[in-house]
Each structure stands twice: as structure tokens, then as C-alpha cells.
């Protein structure tokens, strides 16, 4: 009996130790340690977006690109050094990710309120939610308690993130690798999927360099739409590469479902956009979201929460960075 009790005691202690080092995320994680974190982040995001609306999309995309590379751990925020190459110069990120200075500003304000408490990974998660809300999208409670990674992976960023040239099966596979469903992929694609572009889909713009092949060489595209886009995107590579075009024609600066209506009319700007409605398995979802905004918002929120749960560092893992751009 004593022996059995001893084994049971060891098991219970082991379980308690395990739970403490792998604590779960919670919507009230900072309710006591930093009760003003949500209002502080929201205020900073509102200020940034009021100055430049596209920054809201940039913050949303930063969160997506963070979570898809080894989990939501703030690794995308780590700057390269002479002895370290992180994720920022990987092909899907290089020259396209924006908003780092906004994250730094938010972190500085949060540090004044409660120093050494809130991770950069959590700040990014909150800022992404606030950006969606500020631009007219749905609201949700963000689960918190992530800690920051001490490193980042250039190679993993190159392999885990989707490109604007991706086909449907590639997109589905990349999301499945993160534990996300096809439905998650479609709802998030409206706001997040493309490479080398500032912003997120219905609230962003794309560079000529990325959509040139689609408007000149693809056939599943509205002819008048292609003609309009060609006016600011020359066929010749190297000419006008950085010229921007809105990813959403109807409401380029808002968070809504007009993006899906564009796809129904073959007006997806990127190849990966139109792949969502091109005779494949996701056509029905695009039709549903184009006519049912409530359903789209509901699925988007569920997917954002699910994405935010990807391999977070919790408990004693990782650290709380003082500066989001470098490890402590």
C-alpha cells in the first residue's frame, strides 16, 4: 500500500510540474499582472492605423507569418545580426513585412505600464485582433500567455509560408501542416495569404512583381480587370515592379467579405487568390462567404483563435524579451 501511495505521489508531482511548465493560454492571463495591457495596445494600434491605414493589415500579417514558423513565439520580430539570420529576409518575408516599428512602440508603452511581464508574441496577437476591429472586422477575446522565442529560423520561414504563386493543393497542405483545416485556410486567405506585399488581403495592396504573370498569362481572369491592372503594371520584368494595386477592388481599406465576390467574378489579383474559386474543393466556401458575412466573420474568428494556439511557448519555456527585435 505504501509503495502504491509513493508511486501515486510521484505521478501527481510529475503532472503538476508538467502543467506548470506547459501552462495553457488564457484570455485573462494578464488580469492581475498587467491589467492595462489590452487598453495600452489598443490605443497604440489606433494611433498607428489612424496615421497609415495599411499598418493594420501589416500587423495582422506579421501575426500570421509569426505563427506559421514554429508557432506564435515572436520569432518573426527578431532582427538579423552579423552572426544571426532570422526570418525577416526569407523569401515570403523579404522586403514585404511591415509594422515592426509599431510593435516596438507598443512594447515600449507596455513596458512602462508593467515592465518585464508581457511578451512580444502576445503583443502581436493583441495587435492583430485590434487591427481587424479598427478596420471594421469582428472582435474576439485573445488568448494570452505566450512567451518569446530566443531564436528564429530562416529555412523554416522559407518552407512553411505560402507564396502568391501557390496552387490550391499547396495551400491546403501548408495549412494542414499547422493543424488548420481547409475552411480555416479559406477564411484566413481573404486577409492573410500572399507574399512580398504590405497588408492583408481585403485591407492591403500587392506589388506588380507578384501579380504580373496572372494579369498577362492566366486565362481565368476577367478581361476588363486584367486590362485595368496592366495599365499600372508593365509586362516587362523590372519595369514598375513596385507599383501597387488593391487586392480588393470594392473596399480596399476595409475588413469585409467583398474579396470573395471578387473571386466569383474572376477578379482575384493573385494566382493564389483565384485558386480558391477555380473549379476546386473550396468553391462552395467562397460562394458561402460572399453572401453570408456573418458566417465568414464567425469562421475567420475561429481560425484566428486556432492559429494563435499553434505551438506557443508557455510556462518556463522561452523568455519575455525586453526588446522585441533581439533576445535578452
Coordinates of N, CA and C in Angstrom, one line a residue, residues 127-252:
X127 N -2.4 43.0 -31.1 CA -2.4 44.0 -32.1 C -3.1 43.5 -33.4
X128 N -3.0 42.2 -33.7 CA -3.6 41.7 -34.9 C -5.2 41.8 -34.7
X129 N -5.6 41.4 -33.5 CA -7.1 41.4 -33.3 C -7.6 42.9 -33.3
X130 N -6.8 43.8 -32.7 CA -7.2 45.2 -32.7 C -7.3 45.8 -34.1
X131 N -6.3 45.4 -34.9 CA -6.3 45.9 -36.3 C -7.5 45.5 -37.0
X132 N -8.0 44.2 -36.9 CA -9.2 43.8 -37.5 C -10.4 44.6 -37.1
X133 N -10.5 44.8 -35.8 CA -11.6 45.5 -35.3 C -11.7 47.0 -35.7
X134 N -10.5 47.6 -35.7 CA -10.4 49.0 -36.1 C -10.8 49.2 -37.5
X135 N -10.5 48.2 -38.4 CA -10.8 48.3 -39.8 C -12.2 47.7 -40.2
X136 N -13.0 47.5 -39.1 CA -14.4 47.2 -39.4 C -14.7 45.7 -39.3
X137 N -13.8 44.9 -38.9 CA -14.0 43.5 -38.8 C -14.5 43.0 -37.4
X138 N -14.6 41.7 -37.2 CA -15.2 41.2 -36.0 C -14.2 41.3 -34.8
X139 N -14.8 41.1 -33.6 CA -14.0 41.2 -32.4 C -14.0 39.8 -31.8
X140 N -13.0 39.5 -31.0 CA -12.9 38.3 -30.2 C -11.9 38.5 -29.0
X141 N -12.1 37.6 -28.1 CA -11.2 37.6 -26.9 C -9.9 36.8 -27.3
X142 N -8.8 37.5 -27.1 CA -7.5 36.9 -27.5 C -6.9 36.1 -26.3
X143 N -6.6 34.8 -26.6 CA -5.9 34.0 -25.6 C -4.4 34.4 -25.5
X144 N -4.0 34.6 -24.2 CA -2.7 35.1 -23.9 C -1.9 34.2 -23.0
X145 N -0.6 34.5 -22.9 CA 0.3 33.7 -22.0 C 1.5 33.1 -22.8
X146 N 1.6 33.6 -24.0 CA 2.8 33.1 -24.8 C 4.0 33.7 -24.3
X147 N 5.1 33.0 -24.5 CA 6.4 33.6 -24.2 C 7.2 33.7 -25.5
X148 N 8.3 34.5 -25.5 CA 9.1 34.8 -26.7 C 10.2 33.7 -27.0
X149 N 10.4 33.4 -28.2 CA 11.5 32.5 -28.6 C 12.8 33.2 -28.4
X150 N 13.9 32.5 -28.3 CA 15.2 33.0 -28.2 C 15.9 33.0 -29.5
X151 N 15.3 32.4 -30.5 CA 15.9 32.3 -31.9 C 14.8 32.3 -32.9
X152 N 15.2 32.2 -34.2 CA 14.3 32.2 -35.3 C 14.9 31.3 -36.4
X153 N 14.1 30.9 -37.4 CA 14.6 30.0 -38.5 C 14.4 30.5 -39.9
X154 N 15.4 30.9 -40.5 CA 15.4 31.4 -41.9 C 14.8 30.2 -42.8
X155 N 15.3 29.1 -42.7 CA 15.0 27.9 -43.5 C 13.5 27.5 -43.3
X156 N 13.0 27.5 -42.1 CA 11.7 27.2 -41.8 C 10.7 28.2 -42.3
X157 N 11.1 29.5 -42.3 CA 10.2 30.5 -42.9 C 10.1 30.3 -44.4
X158 N 11.1 29.9 -45.0 CA 11.1 29.6 -46.5 C 10.2 28.4 -46.8
X159 N 10.1 27.5 -45.9 CA 9.3 26.2 -46.2 C 7.9 26.3 -45.7
X160 N 7.6 27.0 -44.7 CA 6.3 26.9 -44.0 C 5.3 27.9 -44.5
X161 N 5.8 29.0 -45.1 CA 4.9 30.1 -45.5 C 4.5 30.0 -47.0
X162 N 3.2 30.3 -47.3 CA 2.7 30.2 -48.7 C 3.2 31.3 -49.6
X163 N 3.4 31.1 -50.9 CA 3.7 32.1 -51.8 C 2.5 32.5 -52.6
X164 N 2.6 33.7 -53.2 CA 1.4 34.2 -54.0 C 1.2 33.3 -55.3
X165 N 2.1 32.5 -55.6 CA 2.0 31.6 -56.8 C 1.5 30.2 -56.4
X166 N 1.2 30.0 -55.2 CA 0.8 28.6 -54.7 C -0.5 28.2 -55.3
X167 N -0.6 26.9 -55.6 CA -1.9 26.4 -56.1 C -2.7 25.9 -54.9
X168 N -3.9 25.4 -55.2 CA -4.8 25.1 -54.1 C -4.3 23.9 -53.2
X169 N -3.8 22.9 -53.8 CA -3.3 21.8 -53.0 C -2.1 22.1 -52.2
X170 N -1.3 23.0 -52.7 CA -0.1 23.5 -51.9 C -0.6 24.3 -50.7
X171 N -1.6 25.2 -50.9 CA -2.2 26.0 -49.8 C -2.8 25.1 -48.7
X172 N -3.6 24.1 -49.2 CA -4.2 23.2 -48.2 C -3.2 22.5 -47.4
X173 N -2.2 22.0 -48.1 CA -1.1 21.2 -47.4 C -0.4 22.1 -46.4
X174 N -0.1 23.3 -46.7 CA 0.7 24.2 -45.8 C -0.2 24.5 -44.5
X175 N -1.5 24.6 -44.7 CA -2.3 24.9 -43.6 C -2.5 23.6 -42.8
X176 N -2.7 22.5 -43.4 CA -2.8 21.2 -42.7 C -1.6 20.9 -41.8
X177 N -0.4 21.3 -42.3 CA 0.8 21.1 -41.6 C 0.8 21.9 -40.3
X178 N -0.1 22.9 -40.2 CA -0.2 23.7 -39.0 C -1.4 23.3 -38.1
X179 N -2.1 22.3 -38.5 CA -3.3 21.8 -37.8 C -4.5 22.6 -38.2
X180 N -4.5 23.3 -39.3 CA -5.6 24.1 -39.7 C -6.3 23.5 -40.9
X181 N -7.6 23.6 -40.9 CA -8.4 22.9 -41.9 C -8.5 23.7 -43.2
X182 N -9.1 23.1 -44.2 CA -9.4 23.9 -45.5 C -10.3 25.1 -45.2
X183 N -11.3 24.9 -44.4 CA -12.2 26.0 -44.0 C -11.4 27.1 -43.4
X184 N -10.5 26.8 -42.5 CA -9.6 27.8 -41.8 C -8.8 28.5 -42.9
X185 N -8.3 27.7 -43.8 CA -7.4 28.3 -44.9 C -8.2 29.3 -45.7
X186 N -9.4 29.0 -46.1 CA -10.2 29.9 -47.0 C -10.5 31.2 -46.2
X187 N -11.0 31.0 -45.0 CA -11.4 32.2 -44.2 C -10.2 33.1 -43.9
X188 N -9.0 32.5 -43.7 CA -7.8 33.3 -43.4 C -7.2 33.9 -44.7
X189 N -7.4 33.2 -45.8 CA -6.8 33.6 -47.0 C -7.3 35.0 -47.5
X190 N -8.5 35.2 -47.1 CA -9.1 36.5 -47.5 C -8.4 37.7 -46.9
X191 N -7.6 37.4 -45.9 CA -6.9 38.5 -45.2 C -5.4 38.4 -45.1
X192 N -4.9 37.2 -45.3 CA -3.5 36.9 -45.0 C -2.6 36.4 -46.1
X193 N -3.2 35.7 -47.1 CA -2.3 35.0 -48.0 C -1.8 35.7 -49.2
X194 N -0.5 36.1 -49.1 CA 0.2 36.4 -50.3 C 1.6 36.8 -49.9
X195 N 2.5 36.9 -50.8 CA 3.9 37.1 -50.5 C 4.4 38.4 -51.0
X196 N 5.4 39.0 -50.3 CA 6.0 40.2 -50.8 C 5.1 41.4 -50.9
X197 N 4.1 41.4 -50.1 CA 3.1 42.5 -50.1 C 2.9 43.1 -48.8
X198 N 2.8 44.4 -48.7 CA 2.3 45.0 -47.4 C 0.8 44.8 -47.3
X199 N 0.4 44.5 -46.1 CA -1.1 44.5 -45.9 C -1.6 43.1 -45.8
X200 N -2.9 42.9 -45.7 CA -3.6 41.6 -45.7 C -4.7 41.8 -46.7
X201 N -5.2 40.7 -47.2 CA -6.0 40.8 -48.4 C -7.0 41.9 -48.6
X202 N -8.1 41.9 -47.9 CA -9.1 42.9 -48.2 C -8.7 44.2 -47.6
X203 N -7.6 44.3 -46.9 CA -7.2 45.6 -46.4 C -5.7 45.9 -46.8
X204 N -5.3 45.4 -48.0 CA -4.0 45.6 -48.4 C -3.8 45.8 -49.9
X205 N -2.6 45.9 -50.3 CA -2.3 46.1 -51.7 C -1.1 45.1 -52.1
X206 N -1.0 44.9 -53.4 CA 0.0 43.9 -53.9 C 0.9 44.7 -54.9
X207 N 2.1 44.2 -55.0 CA 3.1 44.8 -56.0 C 3.0 44.1 -57.3
X208 N 3.2 44.9 -58.4 CA 3.2 44.4 -59.7 C 4.0 43.1 -59.9
X209 N 5.1 43.1 -59.3 CA 6.1 42.0 -59.4 C 5.4 40.7 -59.1
X210 N 4.4 40.7 -58.2 CA 3.8 39.4 -57.7 C 2.6 39.0 -58.6
X211 N 1.8 40.0 -59.1 CA 0.7 39.7 -59.9 C 0.8 39.8 -61.4
X212 N 2.0 40.2 -61.9 CA 2.3 40.4 -63.3 C 1.9 39.1 -64.2
X213 N 2.4 38.0 -63.7 CA 2.1 36.8 -64.5 C 0.6 36.5 -64.6
X214 N -0.1 36.8 -63.6 CA -1.5 36.5 -63.6 C -2.3 37.4 -64.6
X215 N -2.0 38.7 -64.6 CA -2.7 39.6 -65.5 C -2.3 39.5 -67.0
X216 N -1.2 38.9 -67.2 CA -0.7 38.8 -68.6 C -0.8 37.3 -69.2
X217 N -0.8 36.3 -68.3 CA -0.7 35.0 -68.8 C -1.8 34.0 -68.4
X218 N -2.6 34.4 -67.4 CA -3.6 33.4 -67.0 C -4.9 33.7 -67.7
X219 N -5.7 32.7 -67.8 CA -7.0 32.8 -68.6 C -8.2 32.9 -67.7
X220 N -8.1 32.5 -66.5 CA -9.3 32.5 -65.6 C -9.4 33.9 -64.8
X221 N -9.4 34.9 -65.7 CA -9.3 36.3 -65.1 C -10.2 37.2 -66.0
X222 N -11.0 38.0 -65.3 CA -11.9 39.0 -66.0 C -11.0 39.9 -66.9
X223 N -11.4 40.0 -68.2 CA -10.6 40.7 -69.2 C -10.5 42.2 -68.9
X224 N -11.6 42.8 -68.4 CA -11.5 44.2 -68.1 C -10.7 44.5 -66.9
X225 N -10.8 43.6 -65.9 CA -10.0 43.6 -64.7 C -8.5 43.6 -65.0
X226 N -8.2 42.6 -65.9 CA -6.8 42.4 -66.3 C -6.2 43.7 -67.0
X227 N -7.1 44.2 -67.9 CA -6.7 45.4 -68.6 C -6.4 46.6 -67.7
X228 N -7.3 46.7 -66.7 CA -7.1 47.8 -65.7 C -5.8 47.7 -65.0
X229 N -5.5 46.5 -64.5 CA -4.3 46.2 -63.8 C -3.0 46.4 -64.6
X230 N -3.1 46.0 -65.9 CA -2.0 46.2 -66.8 C -1.6 47.6 -67.0
X231 N -2.5 48.6 -66.8 CA -2.2 50.0 -67.0 C -1.1 50.5 -66.0
X232 N -1.0 49.8 -64.9 CA 0.0 50.3 -63.9 C 1.0 49.2 -63.6
X233 N 1.0 48.1 -64.4 CA 1.9 47.0 -64.3 C 2.4 46.6 -65.6
X234 N 3.5 47.2 -66.1 CA 4.1 46.8 -67.4 C 4.4 45.3 -67.5
X235 N 4.4 44.8 -68.7 CA 4.7 43.4 -68.9 C 6.2 43.1 -68.7
X236 N 7.0 44.0 -69.0 CA 8.5 43.8 -68.9 C 8.9 43.7 -67.4
X237 N 9.6 42.6 -67.1 CA 10.1 42.4 -65.7 C 11.1 43.5 -65.4
X238 N 11.0 44.1 -64.2 CA 11.9 45.2 -63.8 C 11.4 46.5 -64.0
X239 N 10.3 46.6 -64.7 CA 9.6 47.9 -65.0 C 8.3 48.0 -64.2
X240 N 8.3 48.9 -63.2 CA 7.1 49.1 -62.4 C 6.9 48.0 -61.4
X241 N 7.9 47.3 -61.1 CA 7.8 46.1 -60.2 C 7.1 46.5 -58.8
X242 N 7.4 47.7 -58.3 CA 6.9 48.1 -57.0 C 5.5 48.8 -57.1
X243 N 5.0 49.0 -58.3 CA 3.7 49.7 -58.4 C 2.6 48.8 -57.7
X244 N 1.8 49.5 -56.9 CA 0.8 48.8 -56.1 C -0.6 48.8 -56.7
X245 N -1.3 47.7 -56.4 CA -2.7 47.6 -56.8 C -3.5 47.0 -55.6
X246 N -4.7 47.5 -55.4 CA -5.5 47.0 -54.3 C -5.9 45.5 -54.5
X247 N -5.8 44.7 -53.5 CA -6.2 43.3 -53.6 C -7.7 43.2 -53.6
X248 N -8.4 44.2 -53.0 CA -9.9 44.2 -53.0 C -10.3 45.4 -53.7
X249 N -11.0 45.3 -54.9 CA -11.4 46.4 -55.7 C -12.5 47.2 -55.0
X250 N -13.5 46.5 -54.4 CA -14.6 47.2 -53.9 C -14.4 48.1 -52.7
X251 N -13.7 47.5 -51.7 CA -13.5 48.2 -50.4 C -12.1 47.9 -49.9
X252 N -11.1 48.5 -50.6 CA -9.7 48.2 -50.3 C -9.2 48.5 -48.9

